[in-house]
mmCIF file of C-alpha atoms and ligand atoms in Angstrom:
data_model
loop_
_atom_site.group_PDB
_atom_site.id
_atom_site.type_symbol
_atom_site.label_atom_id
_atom_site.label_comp_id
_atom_site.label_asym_id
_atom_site.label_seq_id
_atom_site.Cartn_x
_atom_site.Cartn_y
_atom_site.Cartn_z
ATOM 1 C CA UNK A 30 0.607 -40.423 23.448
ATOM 2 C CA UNK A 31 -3.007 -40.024 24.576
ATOM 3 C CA UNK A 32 -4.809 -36.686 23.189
ATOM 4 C CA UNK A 33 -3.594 -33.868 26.103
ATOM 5 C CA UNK A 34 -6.901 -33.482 27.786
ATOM 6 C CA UNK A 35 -5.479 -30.119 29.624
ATOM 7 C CA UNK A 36 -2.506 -29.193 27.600
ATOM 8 C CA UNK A 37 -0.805 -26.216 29.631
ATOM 9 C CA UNK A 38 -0.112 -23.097 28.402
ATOM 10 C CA UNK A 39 1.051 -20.543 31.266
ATOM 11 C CA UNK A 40 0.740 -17.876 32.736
ATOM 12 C CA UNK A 41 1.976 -15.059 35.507
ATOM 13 C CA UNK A 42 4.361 -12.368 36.486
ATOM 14 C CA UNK A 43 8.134 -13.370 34.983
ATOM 15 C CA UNK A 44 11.671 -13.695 36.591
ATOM 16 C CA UNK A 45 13.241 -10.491 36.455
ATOM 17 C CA UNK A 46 16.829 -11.006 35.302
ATOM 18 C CA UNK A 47 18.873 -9.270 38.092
ATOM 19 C CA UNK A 48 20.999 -5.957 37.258
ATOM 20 C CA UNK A 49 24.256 -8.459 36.559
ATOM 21 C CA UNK A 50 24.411 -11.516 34.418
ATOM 22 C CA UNK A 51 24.879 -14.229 37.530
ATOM 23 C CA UNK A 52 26.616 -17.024 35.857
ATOM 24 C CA UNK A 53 23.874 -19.480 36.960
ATOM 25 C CA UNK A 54 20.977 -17.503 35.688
ATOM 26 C CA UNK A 55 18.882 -19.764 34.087
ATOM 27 C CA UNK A 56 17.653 -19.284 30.463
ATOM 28 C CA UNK A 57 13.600 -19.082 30.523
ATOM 29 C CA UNK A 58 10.925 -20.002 28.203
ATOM 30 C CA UNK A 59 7.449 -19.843 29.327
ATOM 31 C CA UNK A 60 4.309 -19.877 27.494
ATOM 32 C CA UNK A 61 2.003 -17.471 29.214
ATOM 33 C CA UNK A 62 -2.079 -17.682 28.629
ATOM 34 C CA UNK A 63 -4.454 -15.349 30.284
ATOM 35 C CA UNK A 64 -8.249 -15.895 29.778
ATOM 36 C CA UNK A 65 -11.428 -13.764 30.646
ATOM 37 C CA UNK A 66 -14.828 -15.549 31.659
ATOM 38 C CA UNK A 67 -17.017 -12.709 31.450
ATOM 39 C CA UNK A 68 -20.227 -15.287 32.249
ATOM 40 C CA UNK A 69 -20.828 -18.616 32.152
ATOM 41 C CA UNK A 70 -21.306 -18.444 28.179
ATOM 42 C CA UNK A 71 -18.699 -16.621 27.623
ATOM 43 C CA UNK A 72 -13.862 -16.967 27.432
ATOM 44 C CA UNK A 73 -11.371 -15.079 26.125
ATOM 45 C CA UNK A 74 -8.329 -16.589 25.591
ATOM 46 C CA UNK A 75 -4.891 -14.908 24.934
ATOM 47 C CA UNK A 76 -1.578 -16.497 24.959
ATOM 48 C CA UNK A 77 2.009 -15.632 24.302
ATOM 49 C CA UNK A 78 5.177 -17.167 24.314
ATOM 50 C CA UNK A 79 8.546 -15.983 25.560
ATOM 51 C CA UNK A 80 12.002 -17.015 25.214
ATOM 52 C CA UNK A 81 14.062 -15.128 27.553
ATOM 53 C CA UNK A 82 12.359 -11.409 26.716
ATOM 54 C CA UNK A 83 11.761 -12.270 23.162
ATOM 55 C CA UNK A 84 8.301 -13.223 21.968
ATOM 56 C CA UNK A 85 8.444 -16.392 19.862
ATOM 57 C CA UNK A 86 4.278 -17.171 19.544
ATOM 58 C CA UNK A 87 0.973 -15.958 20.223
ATOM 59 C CA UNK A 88 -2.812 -17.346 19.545
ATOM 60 C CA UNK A 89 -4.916 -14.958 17.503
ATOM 61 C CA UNK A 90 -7.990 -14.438 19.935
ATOM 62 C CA UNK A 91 -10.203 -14.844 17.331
ATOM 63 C CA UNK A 92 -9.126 -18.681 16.206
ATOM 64 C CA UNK A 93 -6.350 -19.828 18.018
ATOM 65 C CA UNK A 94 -4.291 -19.928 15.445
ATOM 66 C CA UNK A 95 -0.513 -19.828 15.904
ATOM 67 C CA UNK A 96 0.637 -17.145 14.699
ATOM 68 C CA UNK A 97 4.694 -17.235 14.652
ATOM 69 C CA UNK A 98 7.021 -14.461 15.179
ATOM 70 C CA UNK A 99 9.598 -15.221 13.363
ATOM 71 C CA UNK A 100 10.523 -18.178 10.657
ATOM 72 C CA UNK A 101 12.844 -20.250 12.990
ATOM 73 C CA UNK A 102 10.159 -20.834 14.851
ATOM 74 C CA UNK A 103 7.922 -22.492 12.992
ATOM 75 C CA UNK A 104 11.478 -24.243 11.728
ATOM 76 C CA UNK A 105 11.736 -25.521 15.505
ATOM 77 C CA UNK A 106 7.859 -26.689 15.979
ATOM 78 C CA UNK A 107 8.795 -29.083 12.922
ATOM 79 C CA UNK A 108 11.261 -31.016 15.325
ATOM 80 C CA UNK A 109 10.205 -34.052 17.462
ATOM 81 C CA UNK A 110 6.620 -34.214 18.917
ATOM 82 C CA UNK A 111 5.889 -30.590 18.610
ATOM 83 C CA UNK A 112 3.712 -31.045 15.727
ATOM 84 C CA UNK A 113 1.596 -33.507 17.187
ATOM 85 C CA UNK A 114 1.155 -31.512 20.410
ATOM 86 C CA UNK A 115 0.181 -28.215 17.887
ATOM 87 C CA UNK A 116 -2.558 -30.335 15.890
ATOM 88 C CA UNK A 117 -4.186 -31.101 19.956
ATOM 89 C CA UNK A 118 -3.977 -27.534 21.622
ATOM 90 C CA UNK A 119 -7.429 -26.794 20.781
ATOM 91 C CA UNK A 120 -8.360 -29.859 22.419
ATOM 92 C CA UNK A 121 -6.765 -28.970 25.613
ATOM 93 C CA UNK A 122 -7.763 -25.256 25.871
ATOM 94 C CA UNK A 123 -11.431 -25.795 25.027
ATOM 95 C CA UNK A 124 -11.089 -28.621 28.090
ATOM 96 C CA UNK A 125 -9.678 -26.028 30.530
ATOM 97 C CA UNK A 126 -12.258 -23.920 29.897
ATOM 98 C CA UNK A 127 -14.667 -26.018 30.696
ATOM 99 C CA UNK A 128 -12.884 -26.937 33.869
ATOM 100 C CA UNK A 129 -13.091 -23.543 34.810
ATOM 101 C CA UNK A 130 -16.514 -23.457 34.428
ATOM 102 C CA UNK A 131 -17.360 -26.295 36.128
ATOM 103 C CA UNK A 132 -14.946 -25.000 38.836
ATOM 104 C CA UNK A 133 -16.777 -21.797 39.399
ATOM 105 C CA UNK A 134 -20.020 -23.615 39.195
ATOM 106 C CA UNK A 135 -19.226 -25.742 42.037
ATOM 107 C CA UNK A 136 -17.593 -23.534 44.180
ATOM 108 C CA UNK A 137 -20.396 -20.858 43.170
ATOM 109 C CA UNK A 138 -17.182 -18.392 42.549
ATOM 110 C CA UNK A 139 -18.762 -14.890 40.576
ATOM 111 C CA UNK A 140 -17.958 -13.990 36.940
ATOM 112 C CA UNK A 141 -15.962 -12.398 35.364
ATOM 113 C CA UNK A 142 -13.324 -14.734 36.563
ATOM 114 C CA UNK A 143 -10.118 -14.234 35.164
ATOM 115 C CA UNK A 144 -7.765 -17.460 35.102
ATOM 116 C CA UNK A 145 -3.734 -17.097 34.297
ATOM 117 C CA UNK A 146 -1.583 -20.165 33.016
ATOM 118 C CA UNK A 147 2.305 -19.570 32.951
ATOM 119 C CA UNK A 148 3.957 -22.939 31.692
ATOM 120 C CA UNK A 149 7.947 -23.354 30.682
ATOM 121 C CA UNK A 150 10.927 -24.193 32.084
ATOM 122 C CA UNK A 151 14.771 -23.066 33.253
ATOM 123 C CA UNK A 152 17.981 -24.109 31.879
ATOM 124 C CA UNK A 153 20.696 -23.367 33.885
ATOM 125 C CA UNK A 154 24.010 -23.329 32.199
ATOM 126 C CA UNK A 155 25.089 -26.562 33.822
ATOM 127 C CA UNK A 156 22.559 -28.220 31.041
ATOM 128 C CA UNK A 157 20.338 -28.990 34.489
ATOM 129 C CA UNK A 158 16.711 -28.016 33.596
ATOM 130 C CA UNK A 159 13.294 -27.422 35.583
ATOM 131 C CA UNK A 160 10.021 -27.779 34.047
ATOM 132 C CA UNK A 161 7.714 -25.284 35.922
ATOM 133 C CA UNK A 162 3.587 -24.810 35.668
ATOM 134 C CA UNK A 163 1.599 -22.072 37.566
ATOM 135 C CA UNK A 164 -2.037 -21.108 37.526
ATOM 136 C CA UNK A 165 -3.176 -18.038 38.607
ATOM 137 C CA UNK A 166 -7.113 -17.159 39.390
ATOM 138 C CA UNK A 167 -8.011 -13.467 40.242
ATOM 139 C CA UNK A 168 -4.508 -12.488 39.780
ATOM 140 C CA UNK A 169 -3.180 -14.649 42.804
ATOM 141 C CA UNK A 170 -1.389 -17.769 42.902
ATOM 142 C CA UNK A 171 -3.675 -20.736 43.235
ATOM 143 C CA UNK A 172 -2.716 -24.233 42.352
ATOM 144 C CA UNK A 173 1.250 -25.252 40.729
ATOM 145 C CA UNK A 174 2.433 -28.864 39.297
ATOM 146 C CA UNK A 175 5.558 -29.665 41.265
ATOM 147 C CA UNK A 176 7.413 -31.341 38.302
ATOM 148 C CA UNK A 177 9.425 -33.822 41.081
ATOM 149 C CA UNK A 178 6.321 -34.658 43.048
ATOM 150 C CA UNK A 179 4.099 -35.418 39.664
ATOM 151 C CA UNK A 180 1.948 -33.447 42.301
ATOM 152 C CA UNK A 181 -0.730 -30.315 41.977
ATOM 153 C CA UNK A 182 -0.482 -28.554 45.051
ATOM 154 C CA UNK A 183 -2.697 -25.596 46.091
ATOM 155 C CA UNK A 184 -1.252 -22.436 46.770
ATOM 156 C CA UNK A 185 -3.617 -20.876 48.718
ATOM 157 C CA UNK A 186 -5.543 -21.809 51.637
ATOM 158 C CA UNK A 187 -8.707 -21.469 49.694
ATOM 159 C CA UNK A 188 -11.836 -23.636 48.432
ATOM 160 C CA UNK A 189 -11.003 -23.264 45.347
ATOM 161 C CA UNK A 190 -7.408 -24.185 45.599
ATOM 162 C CA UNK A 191 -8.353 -27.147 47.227
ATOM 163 C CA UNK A 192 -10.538 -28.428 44.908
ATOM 164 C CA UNK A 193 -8.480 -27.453 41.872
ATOM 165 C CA UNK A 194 -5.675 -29.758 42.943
ATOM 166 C CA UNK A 195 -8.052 -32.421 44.642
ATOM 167 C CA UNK A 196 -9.707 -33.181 41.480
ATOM 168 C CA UNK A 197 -6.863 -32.511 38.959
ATOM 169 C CA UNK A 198 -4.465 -35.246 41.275
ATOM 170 C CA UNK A 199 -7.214 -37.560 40.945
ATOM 171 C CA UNK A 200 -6.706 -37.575 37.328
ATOM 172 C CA UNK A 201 -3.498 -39.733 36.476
ATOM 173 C CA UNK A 202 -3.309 -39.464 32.649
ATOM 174 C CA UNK A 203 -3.399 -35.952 33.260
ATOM 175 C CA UNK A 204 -0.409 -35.363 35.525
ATOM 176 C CA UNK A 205 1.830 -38.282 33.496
ATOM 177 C CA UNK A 206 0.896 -35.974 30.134
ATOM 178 C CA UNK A 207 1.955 -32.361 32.204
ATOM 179 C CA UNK A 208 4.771 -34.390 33.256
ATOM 180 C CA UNK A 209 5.858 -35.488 29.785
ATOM 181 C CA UNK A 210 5.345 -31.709 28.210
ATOM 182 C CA UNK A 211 7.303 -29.747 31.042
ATOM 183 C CA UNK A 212 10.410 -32.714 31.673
ATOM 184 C CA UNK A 213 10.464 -33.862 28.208
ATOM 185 C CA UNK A 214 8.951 -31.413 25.523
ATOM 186 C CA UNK A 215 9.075 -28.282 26.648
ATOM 187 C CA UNK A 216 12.579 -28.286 28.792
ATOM 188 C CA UNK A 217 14.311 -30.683 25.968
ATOM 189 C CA UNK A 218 12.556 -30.944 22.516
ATOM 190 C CA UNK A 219 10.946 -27.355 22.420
ATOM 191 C CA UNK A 220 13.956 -25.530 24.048
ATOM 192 C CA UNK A 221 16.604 -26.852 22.478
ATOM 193 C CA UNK A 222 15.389 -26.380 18.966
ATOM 194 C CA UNK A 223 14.598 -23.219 19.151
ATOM 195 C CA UNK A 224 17.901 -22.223 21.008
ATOM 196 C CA UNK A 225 19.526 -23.982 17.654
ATOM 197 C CA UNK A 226 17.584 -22.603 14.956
ATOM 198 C CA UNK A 227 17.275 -19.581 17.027
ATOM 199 C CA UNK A 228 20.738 -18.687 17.726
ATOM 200 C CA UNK A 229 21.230 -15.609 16.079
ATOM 201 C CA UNK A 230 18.644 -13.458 17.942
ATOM 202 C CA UNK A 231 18.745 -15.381 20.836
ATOM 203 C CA UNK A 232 22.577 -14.958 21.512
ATOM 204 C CA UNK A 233 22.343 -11.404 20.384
ATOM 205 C CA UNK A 234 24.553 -8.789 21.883
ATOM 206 C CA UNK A 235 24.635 -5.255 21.892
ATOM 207 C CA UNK A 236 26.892 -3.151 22.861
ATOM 208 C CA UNK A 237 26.069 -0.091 25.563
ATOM 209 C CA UNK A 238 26.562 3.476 24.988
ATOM 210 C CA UNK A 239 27.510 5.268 28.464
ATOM 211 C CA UNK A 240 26.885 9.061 28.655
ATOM 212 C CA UNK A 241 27.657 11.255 32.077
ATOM 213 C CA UNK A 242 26.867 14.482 32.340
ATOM 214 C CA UNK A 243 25.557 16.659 35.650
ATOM 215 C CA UNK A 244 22.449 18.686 37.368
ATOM 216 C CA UNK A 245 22.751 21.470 40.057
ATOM 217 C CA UNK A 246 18.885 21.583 41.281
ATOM 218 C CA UNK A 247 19.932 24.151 44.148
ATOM 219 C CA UNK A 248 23.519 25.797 44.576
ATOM 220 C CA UNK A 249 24.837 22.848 47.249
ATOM 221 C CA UNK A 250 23.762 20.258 45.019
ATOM 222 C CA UNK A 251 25.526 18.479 42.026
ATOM 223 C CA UNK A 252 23.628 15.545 40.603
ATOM 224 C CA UNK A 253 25.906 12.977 38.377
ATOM 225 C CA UNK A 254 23.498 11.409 35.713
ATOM 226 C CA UNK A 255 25.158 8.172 34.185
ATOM 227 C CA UNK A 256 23.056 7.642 31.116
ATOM 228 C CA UNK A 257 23.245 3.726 29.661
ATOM 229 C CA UNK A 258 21.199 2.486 26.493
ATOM 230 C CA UNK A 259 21.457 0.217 23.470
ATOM 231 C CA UNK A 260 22.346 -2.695 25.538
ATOM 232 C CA UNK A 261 20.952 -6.221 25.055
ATOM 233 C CA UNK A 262 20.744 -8.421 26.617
ATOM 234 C CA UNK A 263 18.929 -7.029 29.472
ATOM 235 C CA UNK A 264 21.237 -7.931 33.024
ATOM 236 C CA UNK A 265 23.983 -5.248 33.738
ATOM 237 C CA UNK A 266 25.772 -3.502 36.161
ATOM 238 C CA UNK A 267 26.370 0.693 36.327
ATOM 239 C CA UNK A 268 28.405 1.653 39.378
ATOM 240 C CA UNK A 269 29.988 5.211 40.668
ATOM 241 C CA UNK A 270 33.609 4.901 41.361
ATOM 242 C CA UNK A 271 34.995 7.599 44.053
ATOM 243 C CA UNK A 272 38.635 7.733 43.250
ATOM 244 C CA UNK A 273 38.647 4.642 42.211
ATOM 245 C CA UNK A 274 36.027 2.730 44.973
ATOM 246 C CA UNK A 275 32.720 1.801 44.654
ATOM 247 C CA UNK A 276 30.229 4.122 45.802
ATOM 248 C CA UNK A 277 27.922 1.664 48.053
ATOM 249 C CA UNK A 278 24.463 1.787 47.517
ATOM 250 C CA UNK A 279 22.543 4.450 49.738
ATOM 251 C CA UNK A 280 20.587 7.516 49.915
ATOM 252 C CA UNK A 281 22.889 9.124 47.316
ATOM 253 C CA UNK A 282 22.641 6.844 44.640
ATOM 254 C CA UNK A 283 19.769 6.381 42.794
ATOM 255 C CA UNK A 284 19.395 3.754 39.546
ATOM 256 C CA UNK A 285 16.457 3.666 37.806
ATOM 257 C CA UNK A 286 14.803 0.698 36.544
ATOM 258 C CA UNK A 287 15.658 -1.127 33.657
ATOM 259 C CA UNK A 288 13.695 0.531 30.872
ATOM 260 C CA UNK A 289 12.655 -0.944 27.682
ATOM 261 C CA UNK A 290 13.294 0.793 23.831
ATOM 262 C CA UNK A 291 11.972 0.551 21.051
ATOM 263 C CA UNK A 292 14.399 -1.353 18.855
ATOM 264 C CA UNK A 293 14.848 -4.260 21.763
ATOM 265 C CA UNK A 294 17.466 -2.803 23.578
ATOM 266 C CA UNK A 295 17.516 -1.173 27.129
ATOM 267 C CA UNK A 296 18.382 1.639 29.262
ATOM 268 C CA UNK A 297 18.680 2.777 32.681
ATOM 269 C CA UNK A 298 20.130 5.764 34.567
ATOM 270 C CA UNK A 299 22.347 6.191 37.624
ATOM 271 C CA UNK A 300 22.277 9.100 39.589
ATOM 272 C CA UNK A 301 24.653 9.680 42.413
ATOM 273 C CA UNK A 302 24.347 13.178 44.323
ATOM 274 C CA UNK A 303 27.384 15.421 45.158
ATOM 275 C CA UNK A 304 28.733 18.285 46.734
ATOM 276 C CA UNK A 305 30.131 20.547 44.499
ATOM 277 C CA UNK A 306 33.645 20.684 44.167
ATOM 278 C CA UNK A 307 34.633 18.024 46.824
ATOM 279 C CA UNK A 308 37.816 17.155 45.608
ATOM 280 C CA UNK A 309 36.852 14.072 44.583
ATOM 281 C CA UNK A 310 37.236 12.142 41.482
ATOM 282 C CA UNK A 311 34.150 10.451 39.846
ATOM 283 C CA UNK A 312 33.609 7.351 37.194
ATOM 284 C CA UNK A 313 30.899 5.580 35.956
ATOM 285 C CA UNK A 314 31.512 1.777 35.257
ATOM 286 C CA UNK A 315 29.687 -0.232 33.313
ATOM 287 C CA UNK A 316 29.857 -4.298 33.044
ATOM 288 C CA UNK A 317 27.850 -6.002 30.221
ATOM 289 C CA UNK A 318 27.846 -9.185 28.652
ATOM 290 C CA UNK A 319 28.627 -7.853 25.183
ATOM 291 C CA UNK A 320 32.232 -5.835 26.652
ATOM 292 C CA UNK A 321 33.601 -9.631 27.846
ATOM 293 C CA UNK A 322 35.974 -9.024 30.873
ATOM 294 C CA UNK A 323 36.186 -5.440 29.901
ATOM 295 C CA UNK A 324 34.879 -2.471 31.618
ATOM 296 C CA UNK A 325 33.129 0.693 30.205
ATOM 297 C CA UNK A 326 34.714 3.846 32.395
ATOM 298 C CA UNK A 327 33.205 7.410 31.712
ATOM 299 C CA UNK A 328 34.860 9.659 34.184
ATOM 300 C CA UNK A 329 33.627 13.126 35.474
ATOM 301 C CA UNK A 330 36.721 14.646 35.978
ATOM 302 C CA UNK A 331 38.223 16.853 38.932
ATOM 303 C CA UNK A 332 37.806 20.447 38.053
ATOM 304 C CA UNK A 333 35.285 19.743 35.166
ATOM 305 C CA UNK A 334 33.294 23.323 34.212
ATOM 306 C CA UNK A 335 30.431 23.091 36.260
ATOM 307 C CA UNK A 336 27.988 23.160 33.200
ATOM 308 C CA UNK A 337 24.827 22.804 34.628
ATOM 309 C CA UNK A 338 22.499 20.760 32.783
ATOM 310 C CA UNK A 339 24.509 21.609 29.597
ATOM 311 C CA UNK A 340 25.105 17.776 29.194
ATOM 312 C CA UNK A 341 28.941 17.065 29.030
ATOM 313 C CA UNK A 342 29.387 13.878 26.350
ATOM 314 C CA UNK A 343 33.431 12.311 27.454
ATOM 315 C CA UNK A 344 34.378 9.724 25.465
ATOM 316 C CA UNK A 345 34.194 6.359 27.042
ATOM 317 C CA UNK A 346 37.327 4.318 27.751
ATOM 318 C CA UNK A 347 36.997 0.332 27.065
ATOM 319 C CA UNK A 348 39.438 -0.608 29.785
HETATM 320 C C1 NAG B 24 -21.271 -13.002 28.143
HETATM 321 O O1 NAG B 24 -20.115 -12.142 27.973
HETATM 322 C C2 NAG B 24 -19.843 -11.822 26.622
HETATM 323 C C3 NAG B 24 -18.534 -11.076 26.578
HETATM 324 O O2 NAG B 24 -18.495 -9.999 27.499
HETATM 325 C C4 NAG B 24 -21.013 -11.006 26.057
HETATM 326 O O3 NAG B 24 -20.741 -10.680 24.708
HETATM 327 C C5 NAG B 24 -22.272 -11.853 26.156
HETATM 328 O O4 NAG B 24 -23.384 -11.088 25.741
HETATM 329 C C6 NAG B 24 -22.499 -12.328 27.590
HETATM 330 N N1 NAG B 24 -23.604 -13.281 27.601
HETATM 331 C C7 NAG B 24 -24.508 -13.307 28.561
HETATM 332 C C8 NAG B 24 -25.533 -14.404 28.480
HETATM 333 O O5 NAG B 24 -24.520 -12.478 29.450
HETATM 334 C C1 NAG B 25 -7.372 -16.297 12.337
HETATM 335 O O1 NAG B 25 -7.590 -14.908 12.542
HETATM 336 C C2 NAG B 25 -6.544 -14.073 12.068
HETATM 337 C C3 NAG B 25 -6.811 -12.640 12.494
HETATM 338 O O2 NAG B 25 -8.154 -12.383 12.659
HETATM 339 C C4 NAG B 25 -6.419 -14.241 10.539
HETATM 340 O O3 NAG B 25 -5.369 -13.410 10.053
HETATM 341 C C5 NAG B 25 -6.096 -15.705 10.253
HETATM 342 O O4 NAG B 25 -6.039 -15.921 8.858
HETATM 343 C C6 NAG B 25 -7.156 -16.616 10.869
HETATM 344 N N1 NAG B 25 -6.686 -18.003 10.714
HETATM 345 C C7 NAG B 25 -7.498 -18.987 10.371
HETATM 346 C C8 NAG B 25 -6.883 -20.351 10.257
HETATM 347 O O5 NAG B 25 -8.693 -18.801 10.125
HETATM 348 C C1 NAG B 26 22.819 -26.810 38.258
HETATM 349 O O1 NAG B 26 22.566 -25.491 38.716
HETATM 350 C C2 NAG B 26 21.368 -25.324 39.468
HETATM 351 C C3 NAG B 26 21.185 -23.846 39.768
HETATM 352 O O2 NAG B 26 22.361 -23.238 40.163
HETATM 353 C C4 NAG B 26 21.406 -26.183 40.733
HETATM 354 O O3 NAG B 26 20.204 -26.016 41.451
HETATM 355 C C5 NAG B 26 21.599 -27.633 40.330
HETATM 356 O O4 NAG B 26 21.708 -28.436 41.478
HETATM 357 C C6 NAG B 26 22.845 -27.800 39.457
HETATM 358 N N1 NAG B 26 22.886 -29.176 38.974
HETATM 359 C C7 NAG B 26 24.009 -29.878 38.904
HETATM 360 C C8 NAG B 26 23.891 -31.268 38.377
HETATM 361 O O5 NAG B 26 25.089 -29.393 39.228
#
């Protein structure tokens, strides 16, 4: 294989898993790269890499050094191609930073410029795969190699844009190398390693722990709090039962986002709001990966002491 002359790294905002594991939600690995040209003399490069939400690489600023995150994955750039490809990334980032240059030359663009690469690819559990590469200038989309094509296409209706992909179709080594990194390295050689070597933390599961417990913020209001952390990985589903139905969503239920903590697990909250003492029976259910087929059911009981705020722990039932 020729030298990559513009090796891609990349770049922008990621897939959001949804709140429930959909069994054809792909697995993702992306390497994302942003870099700063304060002035023509002048880039910053930073670059991370992702599996799923767990950060495998990143580039020292400084050097561009690799620096690994954890041993498997050095243990899975040892396979196939890879190190070949790691002994030329230099190569291919000082190149695309000279495109960039020349690019803002000629389209007599203003520093700083800021330039995003997000490179990777899906695997979708039916061992189908899609090789994906984005680049971002200014924080909006401009030019993306459609794998299928072996095309750059602008995504933008912009000078720039145009000329990005103009000059970077003209170049035929260039899109038979991205080709051969997204189809064949990154989607097969790269992935696949690492899932193997990788298994342990990337198949890891952990368990939620459900908490329900009520607010009154004025006398005709009762606010149900479902509480959910520790979980990993991230997708999941909380829900209100009314004896025994969903609650749909609307203005009375509120979930949060899905928050990060510390330890690389997650959390969110579900709030549903009440009158008091409806005669109604309430449950929070919770789906996750790591309970199987099972449910997590927390109920808030009919005639439960209105203990406002006090923060009423039930134990949770694994149905
Ligand atoms: C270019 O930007 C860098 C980083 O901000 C700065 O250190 C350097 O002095 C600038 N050079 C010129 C010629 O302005
Ligand atoms: C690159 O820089 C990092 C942090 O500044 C340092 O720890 C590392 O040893 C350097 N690597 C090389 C090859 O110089
Ligand atoms: C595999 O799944 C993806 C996503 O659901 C779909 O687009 C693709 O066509 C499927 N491929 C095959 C061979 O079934």
């Amino acid at each position: 294989m020729q030298p990559p002359h513009f090796l891609l790294f990349l770049f922008l905002p990621i897939l959001l898993p949804g709140m429930w594991a959909d069994p054809e939600e792909p697995q993702v690995i992306q390497y994302l790269l942003t870099s700063l040209f304060a002035n023509i003399s002048s880039a910053e490069v930073s670059c991370v890499a992702l599996v799923g939400d767990i950060p495998i690489l990143t580039l020292h600023p400084a050097n561009w050094s690799i620096h690994f995150y954890w041993p498997w994955v050095s243990q899975a750039a040892a396979e196939g191609d890879t190190g070949k490809i790691m002994s030329q990334y230099k190569i291919a980032l000082r190149n695309i930073i000279r495109f960039v240059h020349d690019t803002v030359q000629q389209t007599e663009q203003h520093y700083p410029v800021v330039v995003q690469f997000r490179a990777g690819c899906l695997l979708y559990p039916n061992t189908t795969s899609q090789g994906f590469l984005n680049v971002g200038w200014g924080g909006r989309d401009l030019v993306a190699f459609e794998v299928d094509k072996q095309q750059w296409e602008a995504q933008q209706p912009s000078q720039v844009a145009e000329l990005v992909s103009k000059s970077l179709n003209k170049q035929k080594s260039v899109k038979v190398l991205v080709e051969h990194l997204l189809s064949i390295w990154v989607c097969q050689t790269n992935f696949l390693a690492l899932k193997r070597y990788g298994r342990e933390i990337l198949e890891r599961q952990e368990l939620p722990v459900a908490t329900v417990f009520a607010r009154t913020p004025s006398p005709d209001q009762l606010l149900l709090v479902c509480h959910v952390t520790g979980f990993y990985p991230r997708p999941i589903s909380v829900a209100w039962l009314r004896d025994g139905q969903e609650v749909p969503p609307g203005p009375a239920l509120n979930t949060s986002p899905i928050l990060p903590n510390a330890d690389l697990t997650y959390q969110l909250r579900s709030v549903l709001a009440v009158a008091p003492r409806d005669g109604h029976s309430y449950v929070c259910r919770v789906r996750h990966q790591s309970l199987g087929t099972r449910s997590l059911l927390i109920p808030w009981g009919r005639g439960h002491p209105w203990e406002w705020g006090a923060g009423c722990r039930e134990q949770p039932l694994a149905l």
